[in-house]
Coordinates of C-alpha atoms and ligand atoms in Angstrom, one line a residue:
M300 CA 0.0 0.0 0.0
H301 CA 1.0 3.7 -0.3
A302 CA 1.4 5.8 2.8
I303 CA 2.9 9.1 4.0
V304 CA 5.9 9.0 6.3
A305 CA 7.7 11.9 8.0
R306 CA 11.3 10.8 7.6
E307 CA 12.5 13.2 10.3
A308 CA 11.2 16.2 12.2
G309 CA 10.8 19.2 9.9
G310 CA 8.7 21.1 7.4
P311 CA 6.2 19.6 4.9
E312 CA 9.2 18.6 2.7
V313 CA 10.0 15.7 5.2
L314 CA 6.8 14.0 4.1
D315 CA 7.5 11.1 1.7
Y316 CA 5.0 9.1 -0.3
V317 CA 6.2 5.5 0.3
T318 CA 5.2 1.9 -0.4
L319 CA 4.7 -0.3 2.8
P320 CA 3.4 -3.8 3.4
D321 CA -0.4 -3.8 3.9
P322 CA -1.4 -4.3 7.5
G323 CA -3.0 -7.7 8.0
P324 CA -6.0 -8.7 10.1
T325 CA -5.2 -8.3 13.9
P326 CA -7.3 -9.9 16.7
G327 CA -9.3 -7.2 18.4
R328 CA -8.8 -4.6 15.7
L329 CA -10.6 -3.5 12.5
L330 CA -8.8 -3.7 9.2
V331 CA -10.1 -0.8 7.1
R332 CA -9.6 0.2 3.4
V333 CA -9.3 3.9 3.6
A334 CA -11.6 6.1 1.5
A335 CA -10.7 9.6 2.8
I336 CA -8.4 11.0 5.4
G337 CA -8.9 14.2 7.5
V338 CA -5.9 16.6 7.8
N339 CA -5.5 18.0 11.3
Y340 CA -3.2 20.5 12.9
I341 CA -1.9 17.8 15.3
D342 CA -0.5 16.0 12.2
T343 CA 1.7 19.1 11.6
Y344 CA 2.8 19.3 15.2
R345 CA 3.8 15.6 15.1
R346 CA 5.6 16.1 11.8
S347 CA 7.5 19.2 12.9
G348 CA 8.5 17.8 16.2
A349 CA 6.4 20.4 18.2
Y350 CA 4.9 17.3 19.7
P351 CA 7.6 14.7 20.2
S352 CA 7.3 11.7 17.9
M353 CA 9.5 8.8 16.8
Y354 CA 10.9 9.1 13.3
P355 CA 10.3 7.8 10.7
H356 CA 6.8 8.7 11.8
L357 CA 3.6 7.3 10.1
V358 CA 1.5 10.4 9.9
G359 CA -2.2 10.9 10.4
S360 CA -4.9 10.7 13.0
E361 CA -8.3 10.2 11.4
G362 CA -10.1 9.0 8.4
S363 CA -13.0 7.0 7.0
G364 CA -13.4 3.8 4.9
W365 CA -14.8 0.3 4.6
V366 CA -14.2 -2.5 7.1
V367 CA -12.4 -5.3 5.3
D368 CA -12.0 -7.6 8.3
A369 CA -13.8 -7.2 11.6
G370 CA -12.3 -10.4 13.1
D371 CA -13.9 -11.1 16.5
V372 CA -14.8 -7.4 17.1
P373 CA -18.5 -7.2 18.2
G374 CA -20.7 -4.6 16.6
F375 CA -18.7 -4.3 13.4
A376 CA -18.9 -6.4 10.1
P377 CA -17.1 -6.3 6.8
G378 CA -18.5 -3.6 4.5
D379 CA -19.4 -1.3 7.4
H380 CA -18.6 2.4 6.7
V381 CA -16.6 3.7 9.6
A382 CA -14.7 6.8 10.7
W383 CA -12.1 7.0 13.5
A384 CA -10.4 9.6 15.6
D385 CA -7.1 9.3 17.3
G386 CA -6.0 6.5 15.0
P387 CA -2.3 6.6 14.2
A388 CA -0.8 6.1 10.7
S389 CA -4.0 7.3 9.0
Y390 CA -2.3 8.8 5.9
A391 CA -2.4 5.4 4.2
E392 CA -4.5 3.2 1.9
M393 CA -5.1 0.6 4.6
V394 CA -5.2 1.0 8.4
S395 CA -5.7 -1.1 11.5
V396 CA -8.1 0.7 13.7
D397 CA -8.8 0.3 17.4
P398 CA -12.5 -0.4 17.6
A399 CA -12.7 1.7 20.7
R400 CA -11.9 4.8 18.5
A401 CA -14.1 3.7 15.6
L402 CA -17.6 4.9 14.8
R403 CA -20.1 3.4 12.3
V404 CA -21.3 6.1 9.9
P405 CA -24.4 6.0 7.8
P406 CA -23.8 4.5 4.3
D407 CA -25.4 7.5 2.6
M408 CA -22.9 10.0 4.2
S409 CA -20.0 10.8 1.9
F410 CA -16.6 9.5 2.9
E411 CA -15.1 13.0 2.7
T412 CA -17.7 14.3 5.3
A413 CA -17.2 11.2 7.5
A414 CA -13.4 11.8 7.4
A415 CA -13.8 15.5 8.2
L416 CA -15.9 15.0 11.3
P417 CA -14.1 13.0 14.0
I418 CA -11.5 15.3 15.5
Q419 CA -12.7 18.8 14.5
S420 CA -16.4 18.2 15.3
L421 CA -15.8 16.3 18.5
T422 CA -13.6 19.2 19.5
A423 CA -16.2 21.8 18.7
H424 CA -18.7 19.6 20.6
Y425 CA -16.8 19.3 23.8
L426 CA -15.8 23.0 23.7
S427 CA -19.3 24.2 23.3
R428 CA -21.1 21.6 25.4
S429 CA -18.7 20.9 28.2
T430 CA -15.9 23.4 28.5
Y431 CA -17.9 26.6 28.1
P432 CA -21.6 25.8 27.3
A433 CA -22.4 29.3 26.2
T434 CA -26.1 30.3 26.3
A435 CA -28.2 33.2 24.9
A436 CA -26.8 35.3 27.7
D437 CA -23.2 35.1 26.4
T438 CA -21.2 36.9 23.8
V439 CA -18.1 34.8 22.9
L440 CA -15.1 35.1 20.6
V441 CA -13.9 32.3 18.3
H442 CA -10.4 32.9 16.8
A443 CA -9.8 31.5 13.2
G444 CA -13.5 31.5 12.6
A445 CA -13.2 30.1 9.0
G446 CA -11.0 27.2 10.0
G447 CA -12.1 23.6 10.4
V448 CA -12.8 23.8 14.1
G449 CA -13.8 27.5 13.8
L450 CA -16.7 26.9 11.4
L451 CA -18.1 24.0 13.4
L452 CA -17.7 25.7 16.8
T453 CA -19.4 28.9 15.5
Q454 CA -22.4 26.8 14.4
M455 CA -22.6 24.9 17.6
L456 CA -22.3 28.0 19.8
T457 CA -24.9 29.7 17.7
L458 CA -27.2 26.7 18.1
N459 CA -26.8 27.2 21.9
G460 CA -28.1 30.7 21.4
A461 CA -24.9 32.6 22.1
R462 CA -23.8 35.7 20.2
V463 CA -20.6 34.7 18.4
L464 CA -17.9 37.0 17.2
T465 CA -14.9 35.7 15.2
T466 CA -11.5 36.6 13.9
V467 CA -10.4 35.9 10.3
S468 CA -7.6 37.0 8.0
S469 CA -9.4 37.7 4.7
D470 CA -12.8 38.9 3.4
A471 CA -13.4 35.5 1.9
K472 CA -12.9 33.9 5.3
A473 CA -15.2 36.6 6.9
A474 CA -18.0 35.7 4.4
L475 CA -17.7 32.0 5.4
S476 CA -17.7 32.8 9.1
L477 CA -20.8 35.0 8.8
E478 CA -22.5 32.2 6.8
A479 CA -21.8 29.9 9.7
G480 CA -23.7 32.2 12.0
A481 CA -21.1 34.7 13.4
D482 CA -22.5 38.0 14.3
A483 CA -19.4 39.8 13.2
A484 CA -16.1 38.6 11.7
I485 CA -13.1 40.8 12.7
R486 CA -10.1 41.1 10.4
Y487 CA -7.3 40.6 13.0
D488 CA -4.7 40.6 10.3
E489 CA -5.2 44.3 9.9
F490 CA -4.3 45.3 13.5
T491 CA -1.0 46.9 14.1
N492 CA -1.0 45.9 17.7
M493 CA -3.0 42.7 18.3
A494 CA -2.7 42.9 22.1
T495 CA -4.4 46.4 22.3
D496 CA -6.4 46.7 19.1
L497 CA -8.4 43.5 19.4
P498 CA -9.6 44.2 23.0
K499 CA -10.5 47.7 22.0
K500 CA -12.6 46.5 19.0
L501 CA -14.4 43.9 21.2
R502 CA -15.1 46.4 23.9
A503 CA -16.6 48.7 21.3
V504 CA -19.1 45.9 20.2
T505 CA -19.9 44.7 23.7
G506 CA -20.9 48.0 25.4
D507 CA -17.4 48.1 27.0
K508 CA -18.0 44.9 28.8
G509 CA -15.7 42.5 27.0
V510 CA -16.6 38.9 26.0
D511 CA -17.8 36.2 28.3
A512 CA -15.4 33.6 26.7
V513 CA -12.7 33.4 24.1
F514 CA -12.0 30.1 22.2
D515 CA -8.4 30.6 21.2
S516 CA -6.7 28.0 18.9
V517 CA -4.2 30.5 17.5
G518 CA -2.1 30.7 20.7
K519 CA 1.1 32.7 20.7
V520 CA 0.1 35.8 18.7
T521 CA -3.5 36.1 20.2
F522 CA -3.1 35.0 23.8
D523 CA -2.5 38.4 25.3
A524 CA -5.3 40.0 23.3
S525 CA -7.6 37.2 24.3
L526 CA -6.9 37.7 28.0
A527 CA -7.5 41.5 27.7
S528 CA -10.8 41.0 25.8
L529 CA -12.6 39.1 28.6
A530 CA -15.4 40.5 30.7
P531 CA -14.7 40.1 34.5
R532 CA -14.9 36.4 35.5
G533 CA -14.8 35.4 31.8
M534 CA -13.1 32.3 30.5
L535 CA -10.2 31.9 28.2
V536 CA -10.3 28.5 26.5
L537 CA -6.9 28.0 25.0
F538 CA -7.1 24.9 22.8
G539 CA -4.5 25.2 20.1
A540 CA -1.3 26.8 19.0
S541 CA -1.6 27.4 15.2
S542 CA 0.8 30.4 15.5
G543 CA 3.1 28.8 18.1
M544 CA 3.0 27.7 21.8
V545 CA 2.0 30.2 24.5
P546 CA 4.9 30.9 26.9
A547 CA 4.5 30.2 30.7
V548 CA 1.8 32.4 32.3
D549 CA 1.9 34.1 35.7
P550 CA -1.4 33.3 37.5
Q551 CA -1.4 36.9 38.8
R552 CA -2.4 37.9 35.3
L553 CA -5.8 36.1 35.7
K554 CA -6.6 38.3 38.7
N555 CA -5.4 41.5 37.0
A556 CA -7.6 40.6 33.9
G557 CA -10.7 40.6 36.2
S558 CA -10.7 37.3 38.1
V559 CA -10.8 35.4 34.8
F560 CA -10.5 31.7 34.2
L561 CA -7.9 30.0 32.0
T562 CA -8.3 26.4 30.8
R563 CA -6.2 24.3 28.3
P564 CA -8.4 21.3 27.3
Q565 CA -7.7 18.4 24.9
L566 CA -10.0 16.2 23.0
S567 CA -8.7 12.8 24.5
D568 CA -9.9 13.8 28.0
H569 CA -13.4 14.4 26.6
V570 CA -13.9 11.1 24.7
A571 CA -12.0 8.9 27.2
T572 CA -14.8 6.5 27.6
R573 CA -16.7 4.8 24.8
S574 CA -20.0 6.1 26.1
E575 CA -18.8 9.7 26.0
L576 CA -17.4 9.3 22.5
V577 CA -20.6 7.7 21.3
W578 CA -22.8 10.4 22.9
R579 CA -20.9 13.2 21.3
A580 CA -20.7 11.4 17.9
Q581 CA -24.4 10.6 17.8
E582 CA -25.3 14.2 18.5
I583 CA -23.0 15.3 15.7
L584 CA -24.2 12.7 13.2
R585 CA -27.8 13.6 13.9
A586 CA -27.1 17.3 13.3
V587 CA -25.3 16.6 10.1
N588 CA -28.1 14.3 8.9
D589 CA -30.9 16.8 9.7
G590 CA -28.9 19.7 8.1
T591 CA -28.5 21.6 11.4
L592 CA -24.7 21.3 11.1
Q593 CA -22.9 22.0 7.8
V594 CA -19.5 20.5 7.2
R595 CA -17.3 22.5 4.8
I596 CA -14.7 20.5 2.9
G597 CA -12.3 23.3 1.9
A598 CA -10.1 21.2 -0.4
T599 CA -9.3 17.7 -1.3
Y600 CA -5.8 16.4 -2.4
P601 CA -4.5 13.0 -3.6
L602 CA -2.8 11.3 -0.7
S603 CA 0.6 11.8 -2.5
D604 CA 0.1 15.6 -2.1
A605 CA -0.1 15.5 1.7
A606 CA 2.8 17.9 1.9
Q607 CA 0.8 20.5 -0.1
A608 CA -2.1 20.1 2.3
H609 CA 0.2 20.8 5.2
R610 CA 1.6 23.9 3.5
D611 CA -1.9 25.2 2.9
L612 CA -3.0 24.5 6.5
E613 CA 0.1 26.1 8.1
G614 CA 0.2 28.9 5.5
R615 CA -3.3 30.1 6.4
N616 CA -4.5 29.2 2.9
S617 CA -7.2 26.8 4.0
T618 CA -10.9 27.1 5.0
G619 CA -12.9 24.4 6.6
K620 CA -11.6 20.8 6.4
L621 CA -8.7 19.6 4.2
V622 CA -9.1 15.9 3.1
L623 CA -6.7 13.5 1.4
I624 CA -7.9 10.8 -1.0
P625 CA -5.9 7.6 -1.5
D626 CA -5.2 6.7 -5.1
H627 CA -6.7 3.1 -5.0
Ligands
NDP148 P1 -7.7 25.6 11.1 O1 -8.5 25.2 10.0 O2 -8.3 26.5 12.2 O3 -6.3 26.3 10.6 C1 -5.6 27.2 11.4 C2 -6.0 28.6 11.2 O4 -5.4 29.4 12.3 C3 -5.6 29.3 9.9 O5 -6.4 29.0 8.8 C4 -5.6 30.7 10.3 O6 -6.8 31.3 10.1 C5 -5.3 30.7 11.8 N1 -4.0 31.2 12.1 C6 -3.7 32.4 12.8 N2 -2.5 32.6 12.9 C7 -1.8 31.6 12.3 C8 -0.5 31.3 12.0 N3 0.5 32.1 12.4 N4 -0.2 30.2 11.4 C9 -1.1 29.4 11.0 N5 -2.4 29.6 11.2 C10 -2.8 30.7 11.8 O7 -7.1 24.3 11.8 P2 -7.9 23.2 12.6 O8 -9.3 23.5 12.6 O9 -7.4 21.9 12.1 O10 -7.3 23.4 14.1 C11 -7.5 24.6 14.7 C12 -6.7 24.6 16.0 O11 -7.4 23.7 16.9 C13 -5.3 24.1 15.9 O12 -4.5 24.9 16.7 C14 -5.3 22.7 16.6 O13 -4.1 22.3 17.2 C15 -6.5 22.9 17.6 N6 -7.1 21.7 18.0 C16 -7.2 21.4 19.4 C17 -7.8 20.3 19.8 C18 -7.9 20.1 21.3 O14 -8.7 19.2 21.8 N7 -7.3 20.9 22.1 C19 -8.4 19.3 18.9 C20 -8.4 19.7 17.5 C21 -7.7 20.8 17.1 P3 -6.9 32.9 9.7 O15 -6.2 32.9 8.3 O16 -8.3 33.2 9.6 O17 -6.1 33.6 10.7

């Protein structure tokens, strides 16, 4: 089979399209023929070494496809359409999937949509349902509003009744964010001083109060501005580092910002049990099925072009979800 391997830590150029032996049936696991692969920021952190990995590293964390061999795994059968989150080595034509991380998806759902959902939609779900379940009383800020998580999170928070403001870096991204339900999409790329200009802008649109919560996946370049944009006792949800890791924070800053809260959640702690994973996934699949939740596939690439997908994601050239399609 063909697969993508990061030969060493580095930029997208370390990704090689290689031929490897097919994985075989393994007791207790699902052998899956891959139909579509979701590209995630975590794949770039593991490729670059921002998250320590062993090299050569088999890249990828989610996808969708057909079960070829279900062995003795209860609840799954050959031919089932499945998607999985947190599955290593997913940039490949065949994968061996831990059934605890696998979800059956309806046969009428496209494989691209099924591959786009696991990590980004489960993340948007836990952020908006568990971390800060915003209500109609809240005004919140979502950074990178036209990104994969950003578009889904905006929709889910809006469904909760919250007023959602977003940041974006182009007019085209602003249009997508507004379409997803944002009340306003702010061009943060136009600020000369992010740390002062963004809070000023947000105070202007919230009657000088600030926002009740900030969902910050951008990290290094937005963190100070996010903290300064909160209303007293607001919550900063730092959940990513698209611009780089945030340096150590002095807890006194939370007092000075108005007795605010800071949390740094991760998906794995919110789908740690099978029942929680299935609960979140069923709500998402229902919402996609009834049209309440729109999934935007921003671009698809052949699996062999994974490096270009990483360049587009890290270069801020993407919207919604990027998906790889194996050649078979
Ligand atoms: P996105 O589609 O959101 O892509 C990243 C976006 O971040 C870009 O499009 C860009 O939007 C914005 N951005 C701002 N500054 C930079 C910069 N310097 N370099 C690159 N991008 C920048 O990616 P995902 O939806 O896949 O992931 C979003 C974030 O969520 C990531 O940080 C990821 O690590 C995190 N995440 C966290 C999880 C968790 O459980 N904690 C789980 C899943 C994802 P714009 O051009 O509009 O500025």
